[in-house]
PDB file of C-alpha atoms in Angstrom:
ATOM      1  CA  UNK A   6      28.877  44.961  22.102  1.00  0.00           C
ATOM      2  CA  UNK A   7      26.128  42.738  22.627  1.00  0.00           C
ATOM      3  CA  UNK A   8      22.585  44.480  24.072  1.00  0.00           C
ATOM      4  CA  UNK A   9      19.750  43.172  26.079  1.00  0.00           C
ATOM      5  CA  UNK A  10      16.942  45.536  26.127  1.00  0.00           C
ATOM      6  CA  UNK A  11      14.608  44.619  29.692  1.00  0.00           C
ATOM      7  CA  UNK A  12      10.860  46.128  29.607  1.00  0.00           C
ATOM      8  CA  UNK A  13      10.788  44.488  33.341  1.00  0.00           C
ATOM      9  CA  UNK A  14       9.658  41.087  31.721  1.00  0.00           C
ATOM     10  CA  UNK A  15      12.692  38.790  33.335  1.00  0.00           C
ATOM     11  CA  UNK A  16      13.763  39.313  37.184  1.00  0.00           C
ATOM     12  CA  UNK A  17      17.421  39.718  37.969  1.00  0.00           C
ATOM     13  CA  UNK A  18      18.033  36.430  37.902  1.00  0.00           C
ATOM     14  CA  UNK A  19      16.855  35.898  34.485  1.00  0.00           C
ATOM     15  CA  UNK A  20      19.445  38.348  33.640  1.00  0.00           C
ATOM     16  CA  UNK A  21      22.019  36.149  35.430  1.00  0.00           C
ATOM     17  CA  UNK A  22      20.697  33.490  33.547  1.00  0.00           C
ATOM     18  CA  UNK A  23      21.137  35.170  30.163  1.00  0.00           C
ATOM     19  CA  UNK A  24      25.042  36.808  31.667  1.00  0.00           C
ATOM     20  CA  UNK A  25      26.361  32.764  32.284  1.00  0.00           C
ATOM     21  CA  UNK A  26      24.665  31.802  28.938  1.00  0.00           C
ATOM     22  CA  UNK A  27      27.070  35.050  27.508  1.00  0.00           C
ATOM     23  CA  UNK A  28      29.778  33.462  29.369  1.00  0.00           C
ATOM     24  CA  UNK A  29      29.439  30.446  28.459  1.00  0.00           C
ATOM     25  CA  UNK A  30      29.673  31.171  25.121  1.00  0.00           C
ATOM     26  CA  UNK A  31      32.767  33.248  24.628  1.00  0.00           C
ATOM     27  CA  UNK A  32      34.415  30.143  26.380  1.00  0.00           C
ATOM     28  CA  UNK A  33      33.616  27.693  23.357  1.00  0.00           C
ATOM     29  CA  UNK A  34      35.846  27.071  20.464  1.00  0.00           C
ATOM     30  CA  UNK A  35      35.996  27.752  16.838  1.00  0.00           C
ATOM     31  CA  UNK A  36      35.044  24.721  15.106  1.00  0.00           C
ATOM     32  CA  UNK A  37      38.200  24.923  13.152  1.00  0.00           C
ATOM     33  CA  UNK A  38      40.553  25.009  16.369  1.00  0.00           C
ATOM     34  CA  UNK A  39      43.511  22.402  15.847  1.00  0.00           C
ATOM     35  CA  UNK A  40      43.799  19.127  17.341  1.00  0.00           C
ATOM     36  CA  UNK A  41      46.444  20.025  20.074  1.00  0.00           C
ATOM     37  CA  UNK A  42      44.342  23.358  21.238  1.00  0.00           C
ATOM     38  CA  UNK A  43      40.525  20.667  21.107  1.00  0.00           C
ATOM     39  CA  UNK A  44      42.573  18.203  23.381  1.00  0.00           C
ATOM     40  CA  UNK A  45      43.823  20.812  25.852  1.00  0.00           C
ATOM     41  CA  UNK A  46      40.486  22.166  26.358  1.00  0.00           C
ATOM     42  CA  UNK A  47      38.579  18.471  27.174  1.00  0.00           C
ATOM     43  CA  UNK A  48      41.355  18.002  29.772  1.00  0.00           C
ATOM     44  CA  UNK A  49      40.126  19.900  32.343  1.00  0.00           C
ATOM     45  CA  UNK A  50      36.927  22.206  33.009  1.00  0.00           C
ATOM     46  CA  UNK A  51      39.482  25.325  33.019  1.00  0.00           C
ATOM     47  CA  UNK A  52      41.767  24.505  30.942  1.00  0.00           C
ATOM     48  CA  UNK A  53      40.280  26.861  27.807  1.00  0.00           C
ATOM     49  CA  UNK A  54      41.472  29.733  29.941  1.00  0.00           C
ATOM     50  CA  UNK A  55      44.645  28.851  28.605  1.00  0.00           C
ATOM     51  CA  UNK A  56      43.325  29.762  25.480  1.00  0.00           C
ATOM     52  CA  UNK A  57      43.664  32.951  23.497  1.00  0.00           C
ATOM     53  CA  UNK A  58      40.955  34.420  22.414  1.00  0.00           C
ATOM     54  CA  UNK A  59      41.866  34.396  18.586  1.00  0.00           C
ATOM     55  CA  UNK A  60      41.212  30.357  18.532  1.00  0.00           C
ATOM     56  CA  UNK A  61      37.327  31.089  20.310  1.00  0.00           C
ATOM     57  CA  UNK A  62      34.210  30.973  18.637  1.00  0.00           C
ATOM     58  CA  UNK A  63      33.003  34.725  19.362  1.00  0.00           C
ATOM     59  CA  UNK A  64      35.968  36.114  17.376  1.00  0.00           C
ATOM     60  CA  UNK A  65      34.709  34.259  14.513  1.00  0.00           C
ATOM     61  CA  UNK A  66      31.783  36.728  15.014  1.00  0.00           C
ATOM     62  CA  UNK A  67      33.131  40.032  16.365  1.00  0.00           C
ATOM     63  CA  UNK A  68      36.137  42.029  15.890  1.00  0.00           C
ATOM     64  CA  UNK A  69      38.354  42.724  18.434  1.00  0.00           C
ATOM     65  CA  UNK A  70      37.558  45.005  21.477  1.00  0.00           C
ATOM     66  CA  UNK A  71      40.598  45.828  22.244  1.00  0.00           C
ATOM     67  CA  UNK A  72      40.266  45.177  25.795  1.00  0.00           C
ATOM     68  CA  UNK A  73      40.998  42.639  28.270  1.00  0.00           C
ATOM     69  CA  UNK A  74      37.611  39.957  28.466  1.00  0.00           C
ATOM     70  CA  UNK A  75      34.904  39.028  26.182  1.00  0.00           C
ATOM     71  CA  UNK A  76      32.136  41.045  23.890  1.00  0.00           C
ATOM     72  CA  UNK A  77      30.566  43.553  26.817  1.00  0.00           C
ATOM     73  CA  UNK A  78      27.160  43.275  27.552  1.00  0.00           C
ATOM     74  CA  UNK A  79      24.873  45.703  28.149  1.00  0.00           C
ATOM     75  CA  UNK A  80      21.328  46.170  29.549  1.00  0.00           C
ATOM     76  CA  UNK A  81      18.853  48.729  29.395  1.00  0.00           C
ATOM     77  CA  UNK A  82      16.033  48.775  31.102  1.00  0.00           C
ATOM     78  CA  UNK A  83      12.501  50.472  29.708  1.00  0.00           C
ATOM     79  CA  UNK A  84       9.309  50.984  31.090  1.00  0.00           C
ATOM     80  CA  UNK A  85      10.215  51.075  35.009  1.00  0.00           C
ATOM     81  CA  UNK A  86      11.070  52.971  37.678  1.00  0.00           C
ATOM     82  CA  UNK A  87      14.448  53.852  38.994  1.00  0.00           C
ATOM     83  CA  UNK A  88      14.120  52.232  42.430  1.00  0.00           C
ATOM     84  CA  UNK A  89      12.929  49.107  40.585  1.00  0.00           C
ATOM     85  CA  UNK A  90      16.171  49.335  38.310  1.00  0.00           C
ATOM     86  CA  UNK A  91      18.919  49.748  41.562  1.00  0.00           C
ATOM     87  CA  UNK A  92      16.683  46.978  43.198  1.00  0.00           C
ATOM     88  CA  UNK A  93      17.518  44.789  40.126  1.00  0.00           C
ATOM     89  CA  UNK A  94      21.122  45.810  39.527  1.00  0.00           C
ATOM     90  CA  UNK A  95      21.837  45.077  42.968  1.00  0.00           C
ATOM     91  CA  UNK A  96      20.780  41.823  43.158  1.00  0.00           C
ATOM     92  CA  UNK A  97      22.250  41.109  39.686  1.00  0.00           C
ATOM     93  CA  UNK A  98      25.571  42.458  40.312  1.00  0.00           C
ATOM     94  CA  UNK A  99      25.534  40.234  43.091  1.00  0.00           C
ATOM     95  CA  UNK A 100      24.347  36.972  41.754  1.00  0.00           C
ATOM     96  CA  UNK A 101      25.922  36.850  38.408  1.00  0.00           C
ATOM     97  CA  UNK A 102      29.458  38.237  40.049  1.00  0.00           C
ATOM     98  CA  UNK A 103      31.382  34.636  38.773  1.00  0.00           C
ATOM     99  CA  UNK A 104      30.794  35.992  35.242  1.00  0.00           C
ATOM    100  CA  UNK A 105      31.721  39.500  35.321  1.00  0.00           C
ATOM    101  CA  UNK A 106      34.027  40.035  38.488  1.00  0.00           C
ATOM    102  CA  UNK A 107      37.939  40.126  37.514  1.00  0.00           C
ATOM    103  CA  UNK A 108      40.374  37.721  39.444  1.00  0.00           C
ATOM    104  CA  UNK A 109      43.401  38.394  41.032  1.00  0.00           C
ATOM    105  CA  UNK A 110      46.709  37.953  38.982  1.00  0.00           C
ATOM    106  CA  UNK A 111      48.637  34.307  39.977  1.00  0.00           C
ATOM    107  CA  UNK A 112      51.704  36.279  40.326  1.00  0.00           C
ATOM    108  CA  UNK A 113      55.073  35.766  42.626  1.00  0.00           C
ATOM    109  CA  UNK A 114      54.038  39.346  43.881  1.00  0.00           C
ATOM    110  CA  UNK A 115      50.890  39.149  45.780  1.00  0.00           C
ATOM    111  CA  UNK A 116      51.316  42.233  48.096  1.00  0.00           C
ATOM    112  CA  UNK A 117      52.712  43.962  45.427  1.00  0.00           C
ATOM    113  CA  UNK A 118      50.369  43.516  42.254  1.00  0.00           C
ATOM    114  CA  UNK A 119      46.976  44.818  42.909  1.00  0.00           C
ATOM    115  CA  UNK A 120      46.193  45.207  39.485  1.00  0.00           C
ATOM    116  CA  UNK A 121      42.997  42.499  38.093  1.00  0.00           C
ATOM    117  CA  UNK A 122      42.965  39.964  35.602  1.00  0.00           C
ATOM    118  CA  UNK A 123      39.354  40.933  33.442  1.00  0.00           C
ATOM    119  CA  UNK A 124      40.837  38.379  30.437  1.00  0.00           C
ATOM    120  CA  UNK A 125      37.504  35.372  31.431  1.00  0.00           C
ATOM    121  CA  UNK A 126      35.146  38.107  32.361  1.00  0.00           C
ATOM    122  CA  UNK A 127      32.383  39.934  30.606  1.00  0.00           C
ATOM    123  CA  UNK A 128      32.156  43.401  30.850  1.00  0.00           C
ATOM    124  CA  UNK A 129      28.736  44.123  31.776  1.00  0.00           C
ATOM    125  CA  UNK A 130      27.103  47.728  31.663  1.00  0.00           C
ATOM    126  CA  UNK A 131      23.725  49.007  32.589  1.00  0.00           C
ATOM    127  CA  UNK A 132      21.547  51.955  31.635  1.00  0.00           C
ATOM    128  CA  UNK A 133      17.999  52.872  31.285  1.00  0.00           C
ATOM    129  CA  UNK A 134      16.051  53.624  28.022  1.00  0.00           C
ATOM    130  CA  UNK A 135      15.051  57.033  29.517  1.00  0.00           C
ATOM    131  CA  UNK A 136      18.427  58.452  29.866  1.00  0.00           C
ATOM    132  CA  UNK A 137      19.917  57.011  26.720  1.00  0.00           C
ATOM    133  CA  UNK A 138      16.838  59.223  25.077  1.00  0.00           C
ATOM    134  CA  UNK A 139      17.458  62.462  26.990  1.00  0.00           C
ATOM    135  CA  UNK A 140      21.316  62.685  26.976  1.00  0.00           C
ATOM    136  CA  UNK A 141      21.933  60.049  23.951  1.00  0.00           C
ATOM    137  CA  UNK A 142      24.169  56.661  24.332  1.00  0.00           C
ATOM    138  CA  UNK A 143      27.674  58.520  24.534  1.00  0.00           C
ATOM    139  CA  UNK A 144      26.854  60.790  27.656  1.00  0.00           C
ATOM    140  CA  UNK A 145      27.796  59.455  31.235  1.00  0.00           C
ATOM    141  CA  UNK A 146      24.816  57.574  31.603  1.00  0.00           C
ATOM    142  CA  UNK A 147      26.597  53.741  31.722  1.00  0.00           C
ATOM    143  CA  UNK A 148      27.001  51.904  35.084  1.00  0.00           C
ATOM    144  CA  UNK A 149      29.889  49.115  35.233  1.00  0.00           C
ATOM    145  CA  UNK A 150      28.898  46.308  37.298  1.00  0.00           C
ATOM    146  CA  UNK A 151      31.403  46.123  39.956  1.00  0.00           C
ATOM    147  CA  UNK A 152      31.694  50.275  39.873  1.00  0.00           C
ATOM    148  CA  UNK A 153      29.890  53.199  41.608  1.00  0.00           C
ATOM    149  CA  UNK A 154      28.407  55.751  39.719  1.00  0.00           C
ATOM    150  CA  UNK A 155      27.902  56.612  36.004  1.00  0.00           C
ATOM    151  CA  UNK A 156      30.789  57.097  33.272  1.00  0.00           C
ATOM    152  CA  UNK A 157      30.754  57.196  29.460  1.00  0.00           C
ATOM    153  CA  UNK A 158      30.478  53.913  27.489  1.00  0.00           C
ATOM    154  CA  UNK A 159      34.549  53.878  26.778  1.00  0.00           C
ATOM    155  CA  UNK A 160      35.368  54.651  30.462  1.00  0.00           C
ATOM    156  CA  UNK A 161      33.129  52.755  31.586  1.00  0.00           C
ATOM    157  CA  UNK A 162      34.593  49.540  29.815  1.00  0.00           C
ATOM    158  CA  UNK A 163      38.216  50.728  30.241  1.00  0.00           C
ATOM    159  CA  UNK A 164      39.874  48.704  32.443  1.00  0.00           C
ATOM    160  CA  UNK A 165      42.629  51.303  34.436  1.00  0.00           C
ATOM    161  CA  UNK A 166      43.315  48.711  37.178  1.00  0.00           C
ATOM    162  CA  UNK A 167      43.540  45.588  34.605  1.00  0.00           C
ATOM    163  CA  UNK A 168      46.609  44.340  32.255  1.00  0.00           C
ATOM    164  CA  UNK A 169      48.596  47.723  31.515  1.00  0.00           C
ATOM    165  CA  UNK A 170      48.823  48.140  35.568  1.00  0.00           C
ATOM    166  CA  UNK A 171      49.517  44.397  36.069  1.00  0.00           C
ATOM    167  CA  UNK A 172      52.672  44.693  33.747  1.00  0.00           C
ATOM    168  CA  UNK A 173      53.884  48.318  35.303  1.00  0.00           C
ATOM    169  CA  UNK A 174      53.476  46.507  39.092  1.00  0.00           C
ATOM    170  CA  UNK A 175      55.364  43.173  37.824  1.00  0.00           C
ATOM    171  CA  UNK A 176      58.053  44.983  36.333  1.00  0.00           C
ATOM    172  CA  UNK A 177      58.332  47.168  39.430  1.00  0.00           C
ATOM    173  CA  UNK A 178      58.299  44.200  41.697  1.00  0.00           C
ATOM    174  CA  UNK A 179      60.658  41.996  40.103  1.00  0.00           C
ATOM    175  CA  UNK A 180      63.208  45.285  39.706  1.00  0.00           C
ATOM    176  CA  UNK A 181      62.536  45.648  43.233  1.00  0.00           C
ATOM    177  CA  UNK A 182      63.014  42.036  43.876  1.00  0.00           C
ATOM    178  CA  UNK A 183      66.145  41.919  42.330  1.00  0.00           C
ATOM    179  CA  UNK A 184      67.584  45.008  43.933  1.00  0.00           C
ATOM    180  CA  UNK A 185      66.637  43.033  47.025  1.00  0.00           C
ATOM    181  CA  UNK A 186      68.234  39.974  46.426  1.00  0.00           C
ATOM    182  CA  UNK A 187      71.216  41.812  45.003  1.00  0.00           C
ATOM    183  CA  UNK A 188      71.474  43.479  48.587  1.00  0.00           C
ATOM    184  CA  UNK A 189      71.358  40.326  50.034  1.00  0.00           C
ATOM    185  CA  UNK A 190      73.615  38.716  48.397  1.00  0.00           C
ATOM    186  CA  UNK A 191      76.083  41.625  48.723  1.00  0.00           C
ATOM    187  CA  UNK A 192      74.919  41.508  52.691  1.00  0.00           C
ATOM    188  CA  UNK A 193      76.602  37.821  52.643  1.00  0.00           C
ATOM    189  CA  UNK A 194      79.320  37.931  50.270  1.00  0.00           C
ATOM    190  CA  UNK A 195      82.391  36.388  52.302  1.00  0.00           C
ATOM    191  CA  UNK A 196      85.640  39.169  53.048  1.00  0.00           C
ATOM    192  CA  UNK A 197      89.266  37.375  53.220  1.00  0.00           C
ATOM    193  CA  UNK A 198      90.116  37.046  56.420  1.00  0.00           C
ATOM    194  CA  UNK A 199      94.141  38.573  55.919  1.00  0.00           C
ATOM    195  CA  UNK A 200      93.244  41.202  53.853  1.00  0.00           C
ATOM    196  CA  UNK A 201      89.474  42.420  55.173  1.00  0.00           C
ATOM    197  CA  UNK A 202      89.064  42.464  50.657  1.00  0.00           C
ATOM    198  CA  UNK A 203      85.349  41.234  49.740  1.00  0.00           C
ATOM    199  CA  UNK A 204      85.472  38.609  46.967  1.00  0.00           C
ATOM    200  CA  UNK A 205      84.706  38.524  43.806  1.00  0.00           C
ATOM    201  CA  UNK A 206      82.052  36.583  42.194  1.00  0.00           C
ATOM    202  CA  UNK A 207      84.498  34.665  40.655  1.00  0.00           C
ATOM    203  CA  UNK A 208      86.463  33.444  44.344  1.00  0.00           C
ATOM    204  CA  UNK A 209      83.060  33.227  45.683  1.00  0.00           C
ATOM    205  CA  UNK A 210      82.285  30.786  43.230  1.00  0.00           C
ATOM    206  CA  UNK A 211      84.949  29.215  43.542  1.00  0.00           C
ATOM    207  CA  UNK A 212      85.145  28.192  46.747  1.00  0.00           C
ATOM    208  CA  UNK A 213      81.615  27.220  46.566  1.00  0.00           C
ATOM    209  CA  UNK A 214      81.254  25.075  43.438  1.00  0.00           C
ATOM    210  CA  UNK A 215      82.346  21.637  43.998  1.00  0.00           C
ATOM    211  CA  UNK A 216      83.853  20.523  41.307  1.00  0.00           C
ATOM    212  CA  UNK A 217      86.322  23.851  41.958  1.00  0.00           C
ATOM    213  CA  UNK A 218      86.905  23.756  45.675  1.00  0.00           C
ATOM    214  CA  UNK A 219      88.699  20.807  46.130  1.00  0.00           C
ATOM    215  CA  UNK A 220      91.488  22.927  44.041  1.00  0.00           C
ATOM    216  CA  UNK A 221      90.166  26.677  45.632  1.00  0.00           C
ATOM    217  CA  UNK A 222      92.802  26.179  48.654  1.00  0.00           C
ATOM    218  CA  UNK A 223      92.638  28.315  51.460  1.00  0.00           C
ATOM    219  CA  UNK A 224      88.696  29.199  51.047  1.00  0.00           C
ATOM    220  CA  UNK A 225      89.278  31.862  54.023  1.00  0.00           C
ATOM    221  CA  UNK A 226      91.105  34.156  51.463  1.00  0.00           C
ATOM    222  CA  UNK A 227      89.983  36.458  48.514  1.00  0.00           C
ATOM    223  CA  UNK A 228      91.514  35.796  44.593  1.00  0.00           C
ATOM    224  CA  UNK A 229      94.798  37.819  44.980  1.00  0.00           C
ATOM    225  CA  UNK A 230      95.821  36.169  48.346  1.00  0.00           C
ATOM    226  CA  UNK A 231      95.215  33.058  46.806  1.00  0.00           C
ATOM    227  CA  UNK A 232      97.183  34.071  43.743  1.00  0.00           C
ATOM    228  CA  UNK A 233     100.107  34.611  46.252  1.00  0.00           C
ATOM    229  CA  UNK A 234      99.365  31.633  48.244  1.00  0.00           C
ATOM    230  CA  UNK A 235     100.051  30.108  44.702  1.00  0.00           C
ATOM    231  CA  UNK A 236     102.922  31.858  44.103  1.00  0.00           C
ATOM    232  CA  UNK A 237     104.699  31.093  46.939  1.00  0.00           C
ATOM    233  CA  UNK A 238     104.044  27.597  46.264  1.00  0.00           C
ATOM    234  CA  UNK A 239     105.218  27.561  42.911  1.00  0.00           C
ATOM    235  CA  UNK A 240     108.893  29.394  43.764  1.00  0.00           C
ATOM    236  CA  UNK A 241     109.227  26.923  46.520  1.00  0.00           C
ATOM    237  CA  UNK A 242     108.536  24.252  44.233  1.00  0.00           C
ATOM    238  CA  UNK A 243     110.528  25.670  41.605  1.00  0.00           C
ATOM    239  CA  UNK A 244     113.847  26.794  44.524  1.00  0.00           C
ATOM    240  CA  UNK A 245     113.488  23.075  45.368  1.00  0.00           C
ATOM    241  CA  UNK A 246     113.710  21.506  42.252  1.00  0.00           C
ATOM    242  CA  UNK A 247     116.617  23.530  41.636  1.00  0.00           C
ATOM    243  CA  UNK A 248     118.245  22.283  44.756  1.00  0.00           C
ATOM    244  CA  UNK A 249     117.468  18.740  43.844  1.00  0.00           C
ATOM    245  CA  UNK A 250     118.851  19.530  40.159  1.00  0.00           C
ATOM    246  CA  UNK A 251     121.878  21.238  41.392  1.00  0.00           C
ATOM    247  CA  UNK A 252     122.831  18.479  44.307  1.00  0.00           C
ATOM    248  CA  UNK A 253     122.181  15.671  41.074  1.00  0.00           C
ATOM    249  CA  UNK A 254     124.810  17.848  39.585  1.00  0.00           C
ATOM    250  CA  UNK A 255     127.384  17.971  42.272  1.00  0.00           C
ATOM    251  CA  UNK A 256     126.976  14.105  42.326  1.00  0.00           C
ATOM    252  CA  UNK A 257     127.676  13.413  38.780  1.00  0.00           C
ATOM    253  CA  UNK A 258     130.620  15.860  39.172  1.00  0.00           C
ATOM    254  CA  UNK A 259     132.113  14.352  42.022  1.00  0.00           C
ATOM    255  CA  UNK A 260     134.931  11.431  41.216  1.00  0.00           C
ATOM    256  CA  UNK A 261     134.085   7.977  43.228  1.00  0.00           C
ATOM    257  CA  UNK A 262     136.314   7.167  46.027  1.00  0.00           C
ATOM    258  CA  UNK A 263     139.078   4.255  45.514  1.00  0.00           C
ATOM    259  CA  UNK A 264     137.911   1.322  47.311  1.00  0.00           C
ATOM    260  CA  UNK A 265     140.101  -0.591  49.899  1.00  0.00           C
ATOM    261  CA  UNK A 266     141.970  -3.941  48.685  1.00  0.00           C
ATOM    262  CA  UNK A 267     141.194  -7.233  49.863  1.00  0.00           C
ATOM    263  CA  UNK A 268     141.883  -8.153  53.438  1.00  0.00           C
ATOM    264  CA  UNK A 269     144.803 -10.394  53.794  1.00  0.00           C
ATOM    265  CA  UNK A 270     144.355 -14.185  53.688  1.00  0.00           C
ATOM    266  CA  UNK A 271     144.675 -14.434  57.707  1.00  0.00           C
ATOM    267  CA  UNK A 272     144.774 -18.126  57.755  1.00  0.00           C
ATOM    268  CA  UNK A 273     147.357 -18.826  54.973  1.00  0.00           C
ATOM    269  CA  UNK A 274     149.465 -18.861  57.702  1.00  0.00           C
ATOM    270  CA  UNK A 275     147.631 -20.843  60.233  1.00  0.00           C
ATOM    271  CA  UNK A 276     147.680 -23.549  58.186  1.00  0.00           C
ATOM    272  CA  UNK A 277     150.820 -24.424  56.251  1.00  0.00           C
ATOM    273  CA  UNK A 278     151.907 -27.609  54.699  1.00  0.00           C
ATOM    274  CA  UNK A 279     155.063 -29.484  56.564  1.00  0.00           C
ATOM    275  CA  UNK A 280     157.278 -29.907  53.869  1.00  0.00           C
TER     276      UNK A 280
END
């Protein structure tokens, strides 16, 4: 990690100073970053947040943390007092909190994720030079800015409430979220009105798709009423075609009727020649 040692030369905010400078830098890009990643990043002011850390300039320098964030940073303060040090780390914490506070996730789940996202922040610790000296750097003498007492330096730069929790709370919520929409959608699946059946995805469909309803019949009815519906239709189609075929047949079979002989020539004998 990266270490600023404070003999009570700089006030807190010349340590807010130095914290944005920190910041500032882990934000930059390697000078070997690709064309597409160079143009992303000029624009908008944000926009290398959508960055990964692999293509920045401080991993060209350090080695993976293996945490969420940038290289911590920590301060130890010498030659002072310890009201003088709370006095400072108060107003610190405080002034510099843009550069080390986590955000909240941008999630679908608001009420449900409560996890933080410490991925733009740097982890900031502070200690003095006396205790490092009487209980040695890997006691609990390291305060996380943002945190209440004093932990070791891993605990206190584990993040318990950052990206493992945010993916265990997502995956809850959107299983939740399902099982709620699943309910829901159960809650308003339509029941055939002659046989009190629910349908089946398939009817439901169905009858709801357009290019299908026009052909989904009675849309009051599950699948297997339909089905009969259909059937019905079908053998009356079929018992009247065979009507049709068998009264065609009865035709042909038939002989034709003689037909009647000409009418008499009535007026042959209304007119005669005299001979």
């Amino acid at each position: 990690m990266l270490l600023e040692i404070d003999r009570r030369t700089e006030d807190a905010h010349d340590l807010v100073h130095k914290l944005r400078r920190y910041w500032e830098w882990g934000r930059l890009l390697a000078s070997d970053a690709d064309r597409l990643t160079v143009d992303l990043v000029r624009s908008r002011p944000d926009a290398i947040e959508d960055v990964d850390h692999e293509k920045r300039l401080w991993r060209r320098v350090y080695p993976p943390t293996g945490r969420e964030g940038l290289v911590p940073l920590a301060f130890v303060f010498a030659d002072t007092t310890g009201a003088k040090v709370d006095n400072t780390v108060k107003v610190f914490e405080a002034a510099g909190r843009r550069f080390w506070a986590p955000r909240r996730y941008d999630t679908l789940h608001p009420k449900a994720v409560t996890a933080r996202d410490y991925r733009q922040a740097v982890p900031v610790v502070v200690t003095t030079l006396e205790q490092l000296q009487e209980h040695g750097a890997d006691a609990a003498v390291w305060r996380r800015l943002g945190r209440t007492g004093e932990q070791t330096l891993s605990d206190a730069l584990h993040n318990p409430d950052g990206h493992a929790l945010y993916r265990a709370q997502e995956a809850r919520a959107d299983a939740d979220d399902k099982q709620r929409r699943a309910a829901q959608r159960e809650a308003e699946r339509p029941v055939c009105k002659r046989c009190g059946r629910k349908f089946t995805d398939e009817r439901w469909e169905e009858i709801t798709v357009h290019r299908t309803a026009v052909r989904a019949g009675d849309k009051s009815v599950c699948g297997p009423c339909r089905a009969d519906d259909v059937a019905r239709e079908e053998a009356a189609e079929e018992a009247a075609e065979e009507a049709a075929a068998e009264a065609a047949r009865l035709e042909a079979a038939t002989p034709p009727e003689p037909q009647d002989g000409p009418e008499p020539d009535r007026g042959r004998g209304w007119f005669r020649r005299r001979t």
